[in-house]
Amino acid sequence: MTEPIILAIDTSCDETSAAVTTGRQVLSNVISSQINLHKKYGGVYPALAKRAHLERIDHVIAEALKRARANLNHQEPAAVAVTYGPGLAIALEVGLAKAKELSANYRLPLIAVNHMEGHIYSCLAQNRSGRPQREVIFPALCLLVSGGHTELVLMKDHGRYQVLGETLDDAVGEALDKAARILRLGYPGGPIIERLTEQALPSSKFKVQSFDKAQDKSVKFLLTPPLRERGNLNFSYSGLKTQFLYLVQKMSETELGQNLADLAAAFQEAAFEQLIRKTSDAIEIHQPKTLLCGGGVIANRYLRTLLRRLAKENQLPVFFPPAKNLIGDNAAMIGVAAGYKFQRKEFVENLETLDREPRLSL
Ligand code: KG4
Ligand code: ZN
């Protein structure tokens, strides 16, 4: 059976994206990033994001259709899918309004998708040849790490989720962005910290098997990990940020300059230690059959190495988004999630009453 073709849209934050998918296969995935616009503000500036989405959305959709050789007039996409939350309200509105307009004009069913569900499904996306072919075995444990979220979710089946833990304050990506700001580096901080860390002395690399020992002996700067009690699957990053701020404030300019790489490494390690520890606890408690990891922070090679090692120790298959443009915000992951909703006939019944939900949870 051929899967229906879906036109998907995501404008949840600072990327304007449209994609065409069929089942798990991505036929096109166009992403217009606004990073350069927001850089000078050191974070996403909502009003600017909205304007940029409005300016770019038609072109991004046209390009996605063209690259997939799809044509709305021929009703080739059989449905329109759109992110309705979580995200920035005024950014979400742009994609939602456009999706409603297309749905009404071309008489296509509309599928509303949770952005975090999209990050989960990014792990199942395939290219036009249907690769990679891997199948998820349920229950799956999902680790979602982005600029706005840090969550552990138990996925019992397609579309069935139980949030096991989430951040009580900052998200891990946000924490990395703040650490980079404390070091007076650029935005977004995650990739900058990763690059710096690669220059750090080998002594500041910790060993995943024994975080505590490694932290005692070889890390040049010590940060105390929060929420140590086992079985608590929530995350916290604000304490780490404060410790880091105090550590940096005590340093002279010269000291700071000389220790940038080690400071970045200390922060990244403490941040990832918490992710690995909580994921490990969740595996022990919930005995999942697959580990799915998504969200912008998964771009980090070191984090993927740590997660691969953890999965291996637990004999668990681990999936990451199979291509770079499926890691950060993108519409292809929304299309893949929507494919499963199409099968379940989860269509929006009334376009009028569908509204953006900035705080939507799984
Ligand atoms: O999923 P995403 O693109 O947008 C949100 O939905 O938030 O995630 C963005 C976050 C930012 O905080 C950014 O610093 C982080 O992902 N990030 C990284 C890397 N690339 C992006 N963090 C660590 N290492 C990276 N290589
Ligand atoms: Zn995201």
CSV table of C-alpha atoms in Angstrom, one decimal, residues 23-26 118-127 130-138 155 158 290 292-293 319-322 326 333 336-337 340:
chain,number,residue,atom,x,y,z
A,23,GLY,CA,4.9,7.4,5.3
A,24,ARG,CA,8.4,7.6,6.8
A,25,GLN,CA,10.1,8.8,3.6
A,26,VAL,CA,11.2,12.4,3.3
A,118,GLY,CA,8.0,15.5,15.7
A,119,HIS,CA,11.4,15.3,17.4
A,120,ILE,CA,10.6,11.7,18.5
A,121,TYR,CA,9.6,10.8,14.9
A,122,SER,CA,12.7,12.4,13.5
A,123,CYS,CA,14.4,9.2,14.5
A,124,LEU,CA,12.1,7.2,12.2
A,125,ALA,CA,12.5,9.4,9.1
A,126,GLN,CA,13.9,7.7,6.0
A,127,ASN,CA,15.3,8.9,2.6
A,130,GLY,CA,13.4,3.9,2.5
A,131,ARG,CA,16.7,3.9,4.4
A,132,PRO,CA,17.5,3.4,7.2
A,133,GLN,CA,15.0,0.5,7.5
A,134,ARG,CA,15.1,0.0,11.2
A,135,GLU,CA,11.9,-0.6,13.2
A,136,VAL,CA,11.0,0.7,16.6
A,137,ILE,CA,10.1,-1.9,19.2
A,138,PHE,CA,7.8,-0.7,22.0
A,155,MET,CA,6.3,5.7,24.1
A,158,HIS,CA,2.5,5.1,18.0
A,290,THR,CA,14.4,0.9,22.0
A,292,LEU,CA,15.0,7.2,20.6
A,293,CYS,CA,17.0,10.4,21.0
A,319,PHE,CA,18.2,5.7,17.1
A,320,PHE,CA,19.2,9.2,16.3
A,321,PRO,CA,17.8,11.4,13.5
A,322,PRO,CA,19.5,9.8,10.4
A,326,LEU,CA,16.4,16.2,10.8
A,333,MET,CA,9.7,15.2,11.3
A,336,VAL,CA,6.5,11.6,9.5
A,337,ALA,CA,4.6,12.0,12.7
A,340,TYR,CA,0.9,7.8,11.5
